[in-house]
Coordinates of C-alpha atoms in Angstrom, one line a residue:
X1 CA 18.0 -16.3 6.4
X2 CA 20.8 -16.0 3.9
X3 CA 18.3 -15.1 1.2
X4 CA 16.6 -12.6 3.5
X5 CA 19.9 -10.8 4.1
X6 CA 20.6 -10.7 0.4
X7 CA 17.2 -9.2 -0.3
X8 CA 17.6 -6.6 2.3
X9 CA 21.1 -5.7 1.1
X10 CA 19.8 -5.3 -2.4
X11 CA 17.0 -2.9 -1.4
X12 CA 19.2 -0.9 1.0
X13 CA 22.0 -0.5 -1.6
X14 CA 19.5 0.9 -4.1
X15 CA 18.2 3.2 -1.3
X16 CA 21.7 4.4 -0.5
X17 CA 22.4 5.1 -4.1
X18 CA 19.3 7.2 -4.4
X19 CA 20.1 9.1 -1.2
X20 CA 23.6 9.9 -2.6
X21 CA 22.2 11.1 -5.9
X22 CA 19.4 13.1 -4.2
X23 CA 21.9 14.9 -2.0
X24 CA 23.2 16.6 -5.1
X25 CA 19.7 17.9 -5.7
X26 CA 19.0 21.1 -3.8
X27 CA 15.3 20.3 -3.3
X28 CA 14.4 16.6 -4.0
X29 CA 10.8 15.8 -4.3
X30 CA 9.4 14.1 -1.1
X31 CA 5.9 13.0 -0.3
X32 CA 4.4 13.1 3.1
X33 CA 3.0 9.6 2.6
X34 CA 3.1 6.7 0.2
X35 CA -0.4 5.3 0.1
X36 CA -0.7 1.5 0.1
X37 CA -4.2 0.2 -0.9
X38 CA -5.8 -2.9 -2.3
X39 CA -7.4 -3.0 -5.7
X40 CA -9.7 -5.7 -4.2
X41 CA -11.3 -3.3 -1.7
X42 CA -14.2 -1.0 -2.6
X43 CA -12.8 2.0 -4.5
X44 CA -15.3 4.5 -3.0
X45 CA -14.4 3.3 0.5
X46 CA -10.7 3.7 -0.2
X47 CA -11.4 7.3 -1.4
X48 CA -13.4 8.1 1.8
X49 CA -10.6 6.6 4.0
X50 CA -7.9 8.7 2.2
X51 CA -10.1 11.8 2.5
X52 CA -10.7 11.4 6.2
X53 CA -7.0 10.8 6.8
X54 CA -6.1 13.9 4.7
X55 CA -8.5 16.1 6.7
X56 CA -7.0 15.0 10.0
X57 CA -3.5 15.5 8.7
X58 CA -4.2 19.0 7.4
X59 CA -5.8 20.0 10.7
X60 CA -2.6 19.0 12.6
X61 CA 0.0 20.3 10.1
X62 CA -1.7 23.4 8.7
X63 CA -1.6 22.3 5.1
X64 CA -2.9 19.5 2.9
X65 CA -0.7 16.4 2.7
X66 CA 1.3 15.6 -0.4
X67 CA 0.9 11.9 -1.1
X68 CA 2.0 9.3 -3.7
X69 CA -1.1 7.4 -4.8
X70 CA -0.3 5.0 -7.7
X71 CA -3.6 5.2 -9.4
X72 CA -3.3 9.0 -9.7
X73 CA 0.4 9.7 -9.8
X74 CA 1.9 6.8 -11.8
X75 CA 2.3 7.2 -15.5
X76 CA 0.0 4.6 -17.0
X77 CA 1.8 4.8 -20.3
X78 CA 4.7 3.1 -18.6
X79 CA 4.6 -0.8 -18.6
X80 CA 3.6 -2.3 -15.2
X81 CA 7.0 -3.9 -14.8
X82 CA 8.7 -0.5 -15.1
X83 CA 6.2 1.0 -12.7
X84 CA 7.1 -1.7 -10.2
X85 CA 10.8 -0.8 -10.6
X86 CA 9.9 2.8 -9.8
X87 CA 8.1 1.9 -6.6
X88 CA 11.3 1.6 -4.6
X89 CA 12.1 5.3 -5.5
X90 CA 8.7 6.5 -4.5
X91 CA 8.8 4.6 -1.2
X92 CA 12.3 6.1 -0.5
X93 CA 11.0 9.6 -1.2
X94 CA 8.1 9.3 1.2
X95 CA 8.3 10.3 4.8
X96 CA 5.7 7.8 6.0
X97 CA 3.5 4.9 4.9
X98 CA -0.2 5.1 4.9
X99 CA -2.3 1.9 4.8
X100 CA -5.9 2.1 3.5
X101 CA -6.9 -1.2 5.1
X102 CA -10.1 -2.7 4.0
X103 CA -11.4 -6.3 4.4
X104 CA -9.5 -7.5 1.4
X105 CA -6.3 -5.5 1.9
X106 CA -3.9 -8.5 1.8
X107 CA -5.3 -10.2 -1.3
X108 CA -3.1 -8.7 -4.0
X109 CA 0.5 -9.7 -3.9
X110 CA 1.6 -6.2 -5.0
X111 CA 0.0 -4.6 -1.8
X112 CA 1.9 -7.0 0.4
X113 CA 5.1 -6.4 -1.5
X114 CA 4.8 -2.6 -0.7
X115 CA 4.8 -3.5 3.0
X116 CA 7.9 -5.7 2.5
X117 CA 9.7 -3.0 0.5
X118 CA 9.1 -0.4 3.2
X119 CA 10.9 -2.5 5.8
X120 CA 13.6 -3.7 3.3
X121 CA 14.8 -0.2 2.6
X122 CA 15.3 0.3 6.3
X123 CA 12.2 2.4 7.0
X124 CA 10.6 2.2 10.4
X125 CA 7.2 0.8 11.4
X126 CA 6.9 4.0 13.6
X127 CA 6.5 5.9 10.3
X128 CA 3.6 3.8 9.2
X129 CA -0.1 4.4 10.1
X130 CA -3.4 2.9 8.9
X131 CA -7.0 3.8 8.3
X132 CA -9.3 0.8 8.6
X133 CA -12.7 0.7 6.9
X134 CA -15.5 -1.8 6.3
X135 CA -17.4 -2.5 3.1
X136 CA -20.6 -0.3 2.6
X137 CA -23.6 -1.6 4.4
X138 CA -27.0 -0.5 5.4
X139 CA -27.2 1.6 8.7
X140 CA -28.8 -1.3 10.5
X141 CA -25.9 -3.6 9.8
X142 CA -23.1 -1.1 10.1
X143 CA -22.3 -1.0 13.8
X144 CA -21.9 -4.8 14.3
X145 CA -20.0 -5.2 11.0
X146 CA -17.5 -2.5 12.0
X147 CA -16.4 -4.3 15.1
X148 CA -16.3 -7.8 13.4
X149 CA -14.4 -6.6 10.4
X150 CA -11.8 -4.7 12.4
X151 CA -11.1 -7.9 14.3
X152 CA -11.0 -9.9 11.1
X153 CA -8.6 -7.4 9.6
X154 CA -6.1 -7.7 12.5
X155 CA -6.5 -11.5 12.3
X156 CA -5.7 -11.5 8.6
X157 CA -2.3 -9.9 9.3
X158 CA -1.6 -12.4 12.1
X159 CA -2.5 -15.4 9.9
X160 CA -1.0 -14.0 6.6
X161 CA 0.8 -16.3 4.3
X162 CA 1.9 -15.2 0.8
X163 CA 0.5 -18.4 -0.7
X164 CA -3.0 -17.0 -0.2
X165 CA -2.4 -13.8 -2.3
X166 CA -3.9 -13.6 -5.7
X167 CA -2.7 -12.8 -9.2
X168 CA -3.9 -9.6 -11.0
X169 CA -7.3 -10.1 -12.6
X170 CA -5.9 -9.8 -16.1
X171 CA -4.1 -11.9 -18.7
X172 CA -2.2 -9.0 -20.2
X173 CA 1.5 -10.0 -20.7
X174 CA 2.8 -6.8 -19.1
X175 CA 0.8 -7.2 -15.9
X176 CA 1.7 -10.9 -15.7
X177 CA 5.4 -10.0 -16.1
X178 CA 5.2 -7.6 -13.2
X179 CA 3.5 -10.3 -11.1
X180 CA 6.3 -12.7 -12.0
X181 CA 8.8 -10.2 -10.8
X182 CA 7.0 -9.9 -7.5
X183 CA 7.1 -13.7 -7.1
X184 CA 10.9 -13.6 -7.7
X185 CA 11.1 -10.9 -5.0
X186 CA 9.4 -13.2 -2.6
X187 CA 11.7 -16.1 -3.5
X188 CA 14.7 -13.8 -3.0
X189 CA 13.5 -12.7 0.4
X190 CA 12.4 -16.2 1.3
X191 CA 8.7 -17.0 2.0
X192 CA 9.2 -17.0 5.7
X193 CA 10.8 -13.6 5.8
X194 CA 8.2 -12.1 3.5
X195 CA 5.5 -13.4 5.7
X196 CA 7.2 -12.0 8.8
X197 CA 7.5 -8.6 7.2
X198 CA 3.7 -8.5 6.7
X199 CA 3.1 -9.8 10.2
X200 CA 5.2 -7.0 11.5
X201 CA 2.4 -4.5 10.5
X202 CA -0.1 -6.1 12.8
X203 CA 0.4 -3.5 15.6
X204 CA -0.1 -0.7 13.0
X205 CA -3.4 -2.3 12.0
X206 CA -4.4 -2.8 15.6
X207 CA -3.9 0.9 16.3
X208 CA -5.6 2.0 13.0
X209 CA -8.1 4.8 13.0
X210 CA -11.4 3.2 12.3
X211 CA -13.4 5.0 9.6
X212 CA -17.1 5.2 10.4
X213 CA -19.1 2.7 8.3
X214 CA -20.0 4.1 4.8
X215 CA -23.5 3.6 3.6
X216 CA -23.3 2.7 -0.1
X217 CA -20.8 5.4 -1.1
X218 CA -20.7 4.1 -4.7
X219 CA -24.1 5.7 -5.4
X220 CA -23.1 9.4 -5.4
X221 CA -19.9 8.5 -7.4
X222 CA -22.0 6.7 -10.0
X223 CA -24.3 9.6 -10.2
X224 CA -21.4 12.0 -10.7
X225 CA -20.0 9.8 -13.4
X226 CA -23.3 9.7 -15.2
X227 CA -23.6 13.5 -15.1
X228 CA -20.1 13.9 -16.5
X229 CA -21.1 11.6 -19.4
X230 CA -24.0 13.8 -20.2

């Protein structure tokens, strides 16, 4: 518990400092949502989930949403460890948290760390929402799989333990250094508190909008990529 308080105080002090500095800026950049997603989930399914959420958001707000999505917005010329350090600022500048939750959402440690950081800076679960999706399947399998995987997704949050997360699928020193920093973050927070922070998102997942099953969405994306090459 002492480690947990120290971790929270660290993140909140950084957050307070950013708030004070942004107050001097007449119009600080803010995103409508910080998008949390898993690199282990199907990329095409993640794109469809984000698109479906964006359409619904636009219909209720009268304009397209402005989101922070790391694979698009982050400067890939910056080393992974520095990108990780920037994450706290991007979270602090986002009005809400959007979880694109597929079957393997909780596998990468970085994804889970984003959930922890959201709570550590004092943000509310009420400002978090999720879109759940299944892996692409044939139409005959889709309906049964949708119900089963939504239940499995909720259960994965209930049974989460950080020991089951995985390292990044690379041996690049920069990526491994960022992963080591996340491990230190878990140690600072304490394993129990980190686990509890992820468990806290279970109601968000239980209330998630379920995206209709996608039927092999990779195919049109591959075809598009092939046409661009030629």
